């Protein structure tokens, strides 16, 4: 038998980070030595624009988050510490469950792997991200240990715009042959999930398998793939979506845009003020999105709009009215369609797609 290297224990308890040089080559940037890593996933948990790492660990606390300094170096963020009850983690799922702009985390825990817990069932722990700090929002009981969990995927099952949870488990039948069970937990729109909706997998499929979600048939609904089968999603789709939750169907809202970008180039600078002055007092073109030129949302474009832009850019003046300048999310005009304050927005390219 070949003798194990003397640094074997160090190798298995460290995670190496390799940076892509852009030419199909990688350079080692460093290593993370905390914990006994089992698997990794990358998400921007602290909302700074850099991808961070979440580690599924085989030791306590079970999960650790490592913040990216922007140059590819990672340090464990103790402020995001997770309770020891997530030891025995089977898999992780991350998404903005409550649609507040911060990535949340769902953790599938096999209680049989966690001696600190006495309940004989499996659970999903849902942690909501409160501007960089995670708090336990909900604990979902999956089932008894006769139904051991195998995998969890996160995707929008019902087409509501909210990410849901799908957990696959094994159901041990009396004859000893496992039959897979999929449990769907639908997101109520606030990041909390309703009771399970069970979907039995075909009995001839081995139960202990991973699952993957994608729109395999191109109908706009994500499906489930398992080794040996694809389950197509035939859930009834909602007639209307309300992505911003203002109780107005999305198709009834106007064109999304940014206020203060009348030239429609996706930026806000002195050229926008000059564009408005040319439109008002020269032979300049009309903005393709008139509402973007009405920076104060007064219901008309006048000299106050370029002056307001210049004050905002160079004198600390008020920000353009909602939906806000280009630094803000795209949005529709708050004025009712056809009302006196509605100037219209025929098109605004930066907010398309």
Coordinates of N, CA, C and O in Angstrom, one line a residue, residues 47 96-104 128-131:
X47 N -23.8 41.8 -1.0 CA -24.4 42.8 -1.9 C -23.4 43.9 -2.3 O -23.7 45.0 -2.5
X96 N -33.2 34.9 -3.8 CA -33.8 36.0 -3.1 C -35.3 35.6 -2.9 O -36.2 36.0 -3.6
X97 N -35.5 34.9 -1.8 CA -36.8 34.3 -1.5 C -37.9 35.4 -1.3 O -39.0 35.2 -1.6
X98 N -37.5 36.5 -0.6 CA -38.5 37.5 -0.3 C -38.4 38.7 -1.2 O -39.0 39.8 -1.0
X99 N -37.6 38.6 -2.2 CA -37.4 39.7 -3.3 C -37.1 41.0 -2.7 O -37.7 42.1 -3.1
X100 N -36.2 41.1 -1.7 CA -35.7 42.4 -1.2 C -34.4 42.8 -1.7 O -33.8 43.8 -1.3
X101 N -33.9 42.0 -2.7 CA -32.6 42.4 -3.3 C -31.4 41.7 -2.7 O -30.3 41.9 -3.1
X102 N -31.6 40.9 -1.6 CA -30.5 40.2 -0.9 C -30.7 38.7 -1.0 O -31.8 38.2 -0.9
X103 N -29.6 38.0 -1.3 CA -29.7 36.5 -1.5 C -29.9 35.8 -0.2 O -29.1 36.0 0.8
X104 N -30.9 35.0 -0.1 CA -31.2 34.2 1.1 C -30.7 32.8 0.9 O -30.2 32.4 -0.2
X128 N -33.2 34.1 6.1 CA -33.3 35.3 5.3 C -32.1 36.2 5.6 O -31.6 36.3 6.7
X129 N -31.7 36.9 4.5 CA -30.5 37.8 4.6 C -31.0 39.2 4.9 O -31.6 39.8 4.0
X130 N -30.6 39.6 6.1 CA -31.0 41.0 6.5 C -29.8 41.9 6.3 O -29.1 42.2 7.2
X131 N -29.6 42.3 5.1 CA -28.6 43.3 4.7 C -27.2 42.8 5.2 O -26.4 43.5 5.7

